[in-house]
């Protein structure tokens, strides 16, 4: 039955219609009518009060990444809105579906430099899939329906709704809207079957095929289709950073992580394969290294939902456009069963070389300070390799990505394209709401935790059971590593004087422990994981440990320190 309600209430009804269950937000003057309407919907939404609007955007991202649903955050105008820009940018680069709803001054005040007025639509248009200003209550239902359709359709991403105050308080004869088609917007391009046939021909004739698994596989929920394809065609797989957990870590065809700090074998074999199959990835510079020397010998097949990614960085011989859940199925059905025994076996010596020169020292040091890799590996083992890993950015991110192990899909959450320090803590909070049945382990460094440390207050209030593993080396570790290797050891503004994190955790009512020796580490990890609710485990680690192997900036992907001499 239609009835007249406020625009703010129309927003609530529209969010219910879209299936929203959790809202992350922070109130303020220009969005107050919406938060007033939210008061009557405490049974419809879990309303999570963050401590900073950037935290709201990142929490919405974490929620979306583990649940596969659209994350939602609601903030006020002016600084409240602009504080979400980092999260919106991050979501755009990492194709994360979120809807950011920001308050705005009344329509009659637009352009007058009114208190807390910012042209948020113009600010966010370059960093979002769609940015729209709601100026009338009659437009609420349509705008919300379109926002969610655009955010989740095709290549996902962030959408911004700028909600003027008069539209929030005005009355409307409300009816929910449904949008399944938007003129001019083609979320999934039609797959050209001739491209599928050409890809099948190349794959069937390949002697040394290699598949690069990107996050697009996760976004399409195509992990099963990936396995069906690579198992039938017997193709080894290398994963991008955000493609981790698209294939179980222990699978015989999983050759490890690609890129600057990836595993030696898949990087070297990238420049030896004869057919390179890229699925749902964008050939980021951290994956390719020097483009002039990248996979020049290979025929390249690129499966992607976004035509803009084709030939953007790397020339493609065959482009297979479409949702990779469908295109991988088409390939799996059409390719011939194959065995590439010798090719797959050729990865093993490179793995053994990396194990001897890098991995054993990282995971099983005989003595000395605790190392990052051993902490990561031990936490992963203690969770039976089934936890959700959320990382910050820096050495903690790269070590966690290398040494955590995955048995389930949607198990890796990190800031990939933007590289946002401060991402982990709020994103992990969101992940606990998006996957409440799973253990969420958030790795961060002593630099990153302080960028959004106020979100410990959100954990205190919401009870979000985040298991925080703080790797403390008293440095901005990744920058320090680059300064050591490429700036003659001139450690400018990277040593850090840190607070007593246990005292801070105690102030927020979060149990904690600080570990100084590896002998105490196993028991401390067990205590963290068996303690109900949130926990902060601070591990004091080796100050000058570097993440290896590493392709130097500008280097070829198959040349990595310490295996190649760059002197």
XYZ file of C-alpha atoms in Angstrom:
567
model
C 0.000 0.000 0.000
C 1.364 3.400 -0.984
C 1.667 6.019 1.741
C 3.331 9.374 2.212
C 6.596 9.133 4.105
C 9.722 11.267 4.408
C 12.587 10.941 1.979
C 14.706 9.643 4.861
C 12.174 6.902 5.545
C 12.001 6.206 1.814
C 15.750 5.575 1.959
C 15.250 3.083 4.793
C 12.495 1.269 2.886
C 14.640 1.216 -0.256
C 17.604 -0.262 1.596
C 15.341 -2.946 3.062
C 14.076 -3.651 -0.446
C 17.693 -4.122 -1.598
C 18.326 -6.657 1.159
C 20.714 -4.518 3.188
C 21.397 -5.963 6.641
C 24.315 -3.876 7.922
C 25.044 -0.145 7.756
C 28.327 1.458 8.789
C 28.054 5.139 9.522
C 28.676 8.339 11.408
C 25.945 10.964 11.945
C 26.091 14.714 11.503
C 23.960 17.750 10.786
C 23.103 17.263 7.125
C 22.290 13.564 7.457
C 20.469 13.748 10.789
C 16.982 13.061 9.363
C 18.305 9.779 7.944
C 19.801 8.718 11.259
C 16.554 9.685 12.953
C 14.713 7.388 10.551
C 17.283 4.653 11.233
C 16.280 4.752 14.902
C 13.001 3.045 14.001
C 14.795 0.336 12.023
C 17.102 -1.089 14.649
C 15.588 -4.518 14.037
C 16.040 -4.246 10.264
C 19.706 -3.207 10.112
C 22.754 -3.798 12.204
C 23.836 -0.176 12.648
C 27.574 0.072 13.286
C 28.867 3.404 14.575
C 32.445 3.828 13.396
C 34.870 6.376 14.811
C 35.875 8.004 11.503
C 34.169 8.135 8.126
C 37.183 6.582 6.390
C 36.601 3.637 8.693
C 32.984 3.444 7.514
C 34.026 3.151 3.870
C 36.703 0.538 4.577
C 34.324 -1.447 6.802
C 31.794 -1.472 3.973
C 34.573 -2.761 1.703
C 35.513 -5.559 4.082
C 31.866 -6.534 4.401
C 31.449 -6.637 0.622
C 34.650 -8.540 -0.055
C 33.835 -11.500 2.203
C 30.058 -11.608 1.695
C 29.756 -10.873 -2.009
C 27.016 -8.354 -1.170
C 27.019 -4.566 -1.512
C 28.530 -2.754 1.466
C 26.750 0.382 2.701
C 27.937 3.391 4.653
C 26.101 6.593 5.564
C 27.859 9.830 6.542
C 27.192 13.528 6.768
C 28.170 16.317 4.363
C 31.400 18.289 4.070
C 34.263 16.644 5.973
C 32.130 13.609 6.710
C 31.728 13.018 2.999
C 35.297 13.867 2.012
C 36.651 11.518 4.691
C 35.228 8.630 2.642
C 37.180 9.531 -0.502
C 40.080 7.189 0.252
C 37.674 4.286 0.692
C 35.786 5.154 -2.490
C 39.056 5.335 -4.453
C 40.186 2.071 -2.933
C 36.913 0.383 -3.850
C 37.119 1.687 -7.406
C 40.610 0.310 -8.000
C 39.778 -3.026 -6.369
C 36.295 -3.383 -7.941
C 34.496 -3.543 -4.593
C 30.726 -2.922 -4.595
C 29.844 -0.301 -1.989
C 27.212 2.426 -1.816
C 28.247 5.589 0.021
C 25.326 7.800 1.052
C 26.337 11.302 2.135
C 24.219 14.098 3.521
C 24.152 17.424 1.710
C 22.850 20.907 2.448
C 19.366 21.763 1.216
C 18.953 22.265 -2.539
C 18.246 25.978 -2.068
C 21.683 26.386 -0.426
C 23.684 24.587 -3.107
C 26.467 26.745 -4.510
C 26.365 29.250 -1.645
C 29.313 27.821 0.304
C 26.905 26.930 3.073
C 28.204 25.328 6.258
C 29.726 21.916 5.429
C 28.825 22.156 1.744
C 31.119 20.324 -0.687
C 30.341 19.478 -4.304
C 30.636 15.802 -3.502
C 29.249 14.622 -6.829
C 31.965 16.392 -8.802
C 34.625 15.299 -6.306
C 33.698 11.624 -6.595
C 32.764 11.258 -10.259
C 36.310 10.297 -11.335
C 36.650 7.682 -8.555
C 33.236 5.993 -8.667
C 31.080 4.053 -11.105
C 28.239 6.546 -10.604
C 27.762 9.636 -8.480
C 24.328 11.242 -8.172
C 22.672 13.975 -6.138
C 19.164 13.327 -4.808
C 17.366 16.681 -4.704
C 13.744 15.493 -4.379
C 12.151 12.835 -2.189
C 10.413 11.511 -5.320
C 13.823 10.425 -6.643
C 14.922 8.365 -3.644
C 13.542 4.972 -4.664
C 14.832 5.235 -8.240
C 18.269 6.522 -7.177
C 18.800 3.780 -4.595
C 17.682 1.037 -6.983
C 19.978 2.369 -9.703
C 22.861 2.744 -7.244
C 22.701 -0.885 -6.155
C 22.212 -2.112 -9.711
C 25.300 -0.249 -10.915
C 27.408 -1.138 -7.852
C 26.853 -4.879 -8.158
C 26.463 -5.296 -11.923
C 29.240 -6.199 -14.332
C 32.589 -5.144 -12.923
C 31.556 -4.101 -9.394
C 32.531 -0.817 -7.838
C 31.569 2.113 -5.609
C 28.532 4.326 -6.111
C 27.897 7.646 -4.357
C 24.530 9.172 -3.476
C 24.582 12.801 -2.336
C 21.332 13.321 -0.394
C 20.170 16.914 0.066
C 18.498 17.732 3.350
C 15.255 18.942 1.770
C 14.960 15.578 -0.036
C 15.383 13.821 3.300
C 12.583 15.718 5.070
C 10.181 16.153 2.139
C 7.240 13.769 1.754
C 6.742 11.227 -0.988
C 4.122 8.666 -1.945
C 6.629 5.847 -1.753
C 6.865 2.664 -3.755
C 10.103 0.658 -4.051
C 11.837 0.624 -7.417
C 13.397 -2.249 -9.322
C 16.045 -1.710 -11.961
C 17.414 -4.538 -14.079
C 18.412 -2.498 -17.111
C 19.955 0.909 -17.561
C 20.069 2.509 -20.981
C 23.628 2.934 -22.205
C 25.062 0.693 -19.470
C 26.184 -2.747 -20.617
C 27.423 -4.497 -17.479
C 28.391 -7.757 -19.177
C 29.552 -7.641 -22.800
C 28.376 -10.367 -25.117
C 30.877 -13.179 -25.496
C 32.090 -13.666 -29.049
C 32.122 -17.436 -29.586
C 34.792 -17.094 -32.266
C 37.152 -15.744 -29.586
C 36.346 -18.741 -27.403
C 37.130 -21.056 -30.313
C 40.437 -19.307 -30.992
C 41.356 -19.471 -27.295
C 40.543 -23.202 -27.239
C 42.747 -23.733 -30.301
C 45.700 -22.015 -28.636
C 45.192 -23.887 -25.361
C 44.858 -27.285 -27.039
C 48.098 -26.700 -28.941
C 50.015 -25.295 -25.976
C 52.979 -27.154 -24.512
C 53.698 -24.698 -21.690
C 50.416 -22.980 -20.681
C 50.157 -20.788 -17.583
C 47.020 -19.241 -16.086
C 47.064 -16.014 -14.076
C 44.171 -15.929 -11.598
C 42.888 -12.482 -10.645
C 40.225 -11.165 -8.316
C 37.690 -11.205 -11.151
C 37.316 -14.935 -10.455
C 36.239 -14.168 -6.897
C 33.932 -11.353 -7.993
C 32.241 -13.706 -10.457
C 32.082 -16.524 -7.886
C 33.865 -18.621 -10.496
C 36.261 -20.605 -8.314
C 34.614 -23.933 -9.212
C 34.707 -23.085 -12.912
C 38.396 -22.203 -12.617
C 39.183 -25.577 -11.057
C 37.156 -27.461 -13.655
C 39.059 -25.726 -16.452
C 42.634 -25.995 -15.147
C 42.193 -29.582 -13.963
C 40.885 -30.708 -17.337
C 43.546 -28.844 -19.318
C 46.264 -29.488 -16.683
C 47.352 -25.856 -16.498
C 49.477 -24.460 -13.648
C 48.135 -21.354 -11.917
C 49.782 -18.231 -10.554
C 47.670 -15.866 -8.432
C 47.712 -12.092 -8.272
C 47.667 -10.533 -4.806
C 43.889 -10.119 -4.846
C 43.491 -13.434 -6.654
C 44.772 -15.353 -3.641
C 42.188 -17.844 -2.340
C 40.653 -18.343 -5.795
C 42.331 -21.754 -5.738
C 43.242 -23.691 -2.559
C 46.841 -23.184 -1.489
C 47.524 -26.925 -1.412
C 46.132 -27.638 -4.878
C 48.746 -29.329 -7.070
C 48.277 -26.719 -9.832
C 48.658 -23.696 -7.540
C 52.195 -22.441 -8.136
C 51.953 -19.438 -5.822
C 51.732 -15.677 -5.989
C 52.769 -13.500 -8.913
C 54.504 -10.168 -8.897
C 57.159 -8.039 -7.273
C 57.158 -10.073 -4.041
C 55.585 -13.197 -5.456
C 57.014 -16.652 -5.796
C 60.021 -17.286 -8.004
C 58.550 -20.131 -10.065
C 55.407 -18.474 -11.493
C 57.339 -15.278 -12.186
C 60.115 -17.058 -14.067
C 57.660 -19.275 -15.918
C 55.690 -16.219 -17.052
C 58.607 -15.503 -19.353
C 58.879 -19.151 -20.476
C 55.273 -20.172 -21.124
C 53.962 -20.398 -24.675
C 50.336 -19.515 -23.838
C 49.451 -17.106 -21.023
C 45.807 -17.111 -19.921
C 44.900 -14.071 -17.794
C 41.549 -14.305 -16.006
C 39.953 -11.363 -14.231
C 43.161 -9.391 -13.779
C 44.442 -6.118 -15.186
C 48.175 -6.680 -15.723
C 49.091 -4.302 -12.918
C 52.663 -3.031 -12.931
C 53.412 -4.902 -9.695
C 52.561 -8.130 -11.546
C 54.241 -7.437 -14.884
C 57.433 -5.632 -13.958
C 59.059 -4.192 -17.067
C 56.440 -4.400 -19.824
C 59.134 -4.408 -22.512
C 60.312 -7.835 -21.332
C 56.999 -9.261 -20.095
C 55.916 -12.597 -21.637
C 57.156 -11.589 -25.075
C 57.360 -15.240 -26.140
C 53.750 -16.103 -25.262
C 50.408 -15.940 -26.982
C 48.185 -14.067 -24.529
C 44.537 -14.883 -23.898
C 42.711 -12.377 -21.707
C 39.347 -13.193 -20.077
C 37.716 -10.103 -18.617
C 34.345 -8.483 -18.087
C 35.663 -4.972 -18.754
C 36.608 -4.176 -22.371
C 38.722 -1.249 -21.114
C 41.237 -3.713 -19.660
C 41.940 -5.387 -22.993
C 45.243 -4.158 -24.472
C 45.483 -1.478 -21.785
C 48.885 -2.618 -20.559
C 49.722 -5.833 -22.380
C 48.928 -6.736 -25.994
C 46.327 -9.484 -26.145
C 46.225 -12.079 -28.927
C 42.747 -13.323 -28.022
C 40.268 -11.364 -25.889
C 37.373 -13.337 -24.414
C 34.917 -10.807 -23.043
C 32.191 -11.701 -20.588
C 31.613 -12.865 -17.030
C 34.406 -15.352 -16.344
C 31.990 -17.702 -14.593
C 30.507 -18.202 -18.050
C 33.649 -17.908 -20.165
C 35.635 -20.326 -17.991
C 32.768 -22.799 -18.298
C 32.838 -22.431 -22.075
C 36.584 -23.087 -22.150
C 36.314 -26.030 -19.752
C 33.669 -27.636 -21.896
C 35.523 -27.132 -25.180
C 39.192 -27.833 -24.411
C 40.659 -31.286 -24.795
C 41.856 -33.140 -21.695
C 45.599 -32.685 -21.460
C 48.663 -33.570 -19.445
C 51.563 -31.146 -19.090
C 53.614 -33.309 -16.752
C 57.084 -32.108 -17.732
C 56.057 -28.451 -17.818
C 54.458 -28.619 -14.372
C 57.453 -30.530 -13.000
C 59.745 -27.722 -14.196
C 58.277 -25.410 -11.527
C 59.592 -27.626 -8.700
C 63.322 -26.811 -8.921
C 62.515 -23.110 -8.772
C 60.333 -23.658 -5.723
C 63.132 -25.630 -4.068
C 65.564 -22.824 -4.853
C 63.242 -20.276 -3.243
C 62.649 -22.583 -0.304
C 66.353 -22.986 0.314
C 67.300 -19.340 -0.119
C 64.229 -17.532 1.272
C 61.337 -19.580 2.656
C 63.156 -21.769 5.184
C 64.837 -18.732 6.736
C 61.502 -16.885 6.899
C 59.511 -19.751 8.425
C 62.082 -21.675 10.462
C 64.777 -19.337 11.771
C 67.178 -21.126 14.076
C 67.665 -18.201 16.407
C 67.429 -14.441 16.724
C 64.382 -12.172 16.710
C 60.954 -13.396 15.620
C 60.321 -13.104 11.886
C 57.129 -12.074 10.173
C 56.718 -15.215 8.097
C 56.806 -17.577 11.054
C 54.063 -15.595 12.804
C 51.866 -15.650 9.704
C 52.390 -19.350 9.068
C 51.753 -20.263 12.684
C 48.486 -18.304 12.826
C 47.347 -19.880 9.567
C 48.083 -23.380 10.873
C 46.297 -22.667 14.150
C 43.142 -21.752 12.212
C 43.480 -24.903 10.062
C 44.088 -22.595 7.094
C 40.385 -21.691 7.099
C 40.366 -18.121 8.403
C 39.703 -14.878 6.556
C 42.947 -12.954 6.225
C 42.689 -9.161 6.222
C 45.937 -7.265 5.791
C 47.067 -3.705 5.992
C 49.651 -2.408 3.506
C 53.393 -2.853 3.668
C 55.625 -5.681 4.795
C 52.845 -7.186 6.905
C 50.673 -7.398 3.784
C 53.315 -9.031 1.632
C 54.464 -11.529 4.230
C 50.884 -12.426 5.122
C 50.026 -12.905 1.464
C 53.058 -15.156 0.960
C 52.736 -17.365 4.025
C 49.045 -17.535 4.935
C 47.254 -20.513 3.382
C 43.743 -20.784 2.013
C 41.214 -23.594 1.838
C 38.048 -21.547 1.241
C 37.050 -18.866 -1.232
C 36.805 -15.169 -0.267
C 39.547 -15.640 2.294
C 41.865 -12.747 1.359
C 41.041 -9.066 1.859
C 43.602 -6.346 1.229
C 44.008 -2.966 -0.394
C 45.527 -3.839 -3.758
C 45.417 -1.037 -6.289
C 45.475 1.968 -3.971
C 47.706 0.461 -1.284
C 45.915 2.144 1.624
C 47.624 2.052 4.992
C 45.013 1.994 7.732
C 42.773 -0.296 5.671
C 43.048 -3.459 7.740
C 41.430 -2.558 11.051
C 38.122 -1.149 9.739
C 37.997 -3.643 6.845
C 38.381 -6.506 9.313
C 35.506 -5.093 11.363
C 33.354 -5.130 8.247
C 34.488 -8.671 7.449
C 33.264 -9.953 10.814
C 29.780 -8.722 9.931
C 29.971 -10.037 6.375
C 31.128 -13.515 7.428
C 30.159 -13.878 11.106
C 30.689 -17.630 11.026
C 34.398 -17.304 10.159
C 37.510 -16.327 12.102
C 38.875 -13.002 10.871
C 42.620 -12.492 11.342
C 43.826 -8.942 10.702
C 47.556 -8.489 10.179
C 48.953 -4.985 10.419
C 52.152 -3.126 11.131
C 52.872 -0.547 13.787
C 52.523 2.181 11.145
C 49.241 1.048 9.647
C 47.427 0.374 12.920
C 47.962 3.959 14.028
C 46.334 5.373 10.892
C 42.896 4.157 11.969
C 43.551 3.079 15.538
C 40.413 4.919 16.651
C 38.394 2.034 15.187
C 39.295 0.049 18.286
C 36.377 2.042 19.668
C 34.125 0.512 17.023
C 35.315 -2.933 18.095
C 34.678 -2.048 21.736
C 31.101 -0.943 21.035
C 30.107 -3.524 18.430
C 31.998 -6.485 19.847
C 33.399 -7.303 16.399
C 35.573 -10.391 17.079
C 38.621 -9.268 15.116
C 41.816 -11.144 15.913
C 44.433 -8.393 15.500
C 47.993 -9.544 14.888
C 50.288 -6.526 15.162
C 53.739 -7.112 13.682
C 55.813 -4.454 15.436
C 59.289 -3.699 14.077
C 59.361 -0.016 15.131
C 59.694 1.044 11.509
C 57.611 1.912 8.515
C 58.962 -1.380 7.298
C 58.313 -1.388 3.574
C 59.619 2.147 3.094
C 62.639 1.259 5.239
C 63.299 -1.734 2.962
C 63.288 0.470 -0.132
C 65.520 3.004 1.634
C 67.985 0.228 2.465
C 68.020 -1.256 -1.034
C 67.645 1.797 -3.272
C 68.423 4.904 -1.184
C 71.782 3.962 0.376
C 70.318 3.157 3.784
C 69.198 6.732 4.427
C 66.297 6.022 6.802
C 64.426 9.283 6.492
C 61.287 9.396 8.695
C 60.891 5.624 8.915
C 62.022 4.720 12.469
C 58.956 4.918 14.726
C 58.497 5.690 18.388
C 55.416 3.684 19.324
C 52.913 3.763 22.160
C 52.288 0.858 24.508
C 49.688 -0.992 22.456
C 48.616 -3.240 25.315
C 47.649 -0.197 27.371
C 45.646 1.190 24.450
C 43.877 -2.140 23.968
C 43.078 -2.268 27.678
C 41.556 1.205 27.495
C 39.166 -0.128 24.834
C 38.369 -3.262 26.825
C 40.170 -5.511 24.341
C 42.322 -8.303 25.816
C 45.889 -8.365 24.553
C 49.313 -9.904 24.901
C 52.777 -8.834 23.772
C 55.184 -11.559 22.616
C 58.934 -10.985 22.629
C 60.302 -14.519 22.109
C 59.317 -17.289 19.692
C 59.067 -19.760 22.577
C 56.017 -17.845 23.815
C 54.424 -17.478 20.390
C 52.451 -20.769 20.029
C 50.688 -20.415 23.375
C 49.929 -16.756 22.710
C 48.346 -17.576 19.338
C 46.253 -20.329 20.892
C 45.087 -17.943 23.618
C 44.132 -15.324 21.020
C 42.093 -17.779 18.966
C 40.351 -19.387 21.949
C 39.434 -16.095 23.596
C 35.896 -15.117 22.690
C 35.537 -11.774 20.945
C 38.290 -9.397 19.835
C 41.942 -9.762 20.757
C 45.173 -7.883 20.081
C 48.345 -9.936 19.778
C 51.429 -7.752 19.464
C 54.509 -9.579 18.242
C 57.803 -7.736 18.402
C 59.680 -8.795 15.270
C 63.084 -8.344 13.690
C 63.551 -4.664 12.892
C 65.502 -4.977 9.653
C 63.887 -8.021 8.017
C 63.147 -7.587 4.322
C 60.413 -9.158 2.200
C 62.094 -11.429 -0.310
C 62.173 -12.361 -3.104
C 61.796 -9.028 -4.837
C 61.810 -7.769 -8.396
C 63.450 -4.331 -8.269
C 61.353 -1.481 -9.680
C 61.719 -1.419 -13.449
C 63.118 -4.949 -13.513
C 61.900 -7.938 -15.479
C 59.379 -10.138 -13.748
C 61.619 -13.212 -14.014
C 64.594 -11.514 -12.341
C 64.322 -11.419 -8.560
C 66.550 -10.653 -5.630
C 68.335 -12.547 -4.103
C 68.486 -15.011 -7.014
C 69.813 -12.526 -9.588
C 72.712 -10.123 -9.251
C 71.594 -6.496 -9.614
C 74.826 -4.903 -8.456
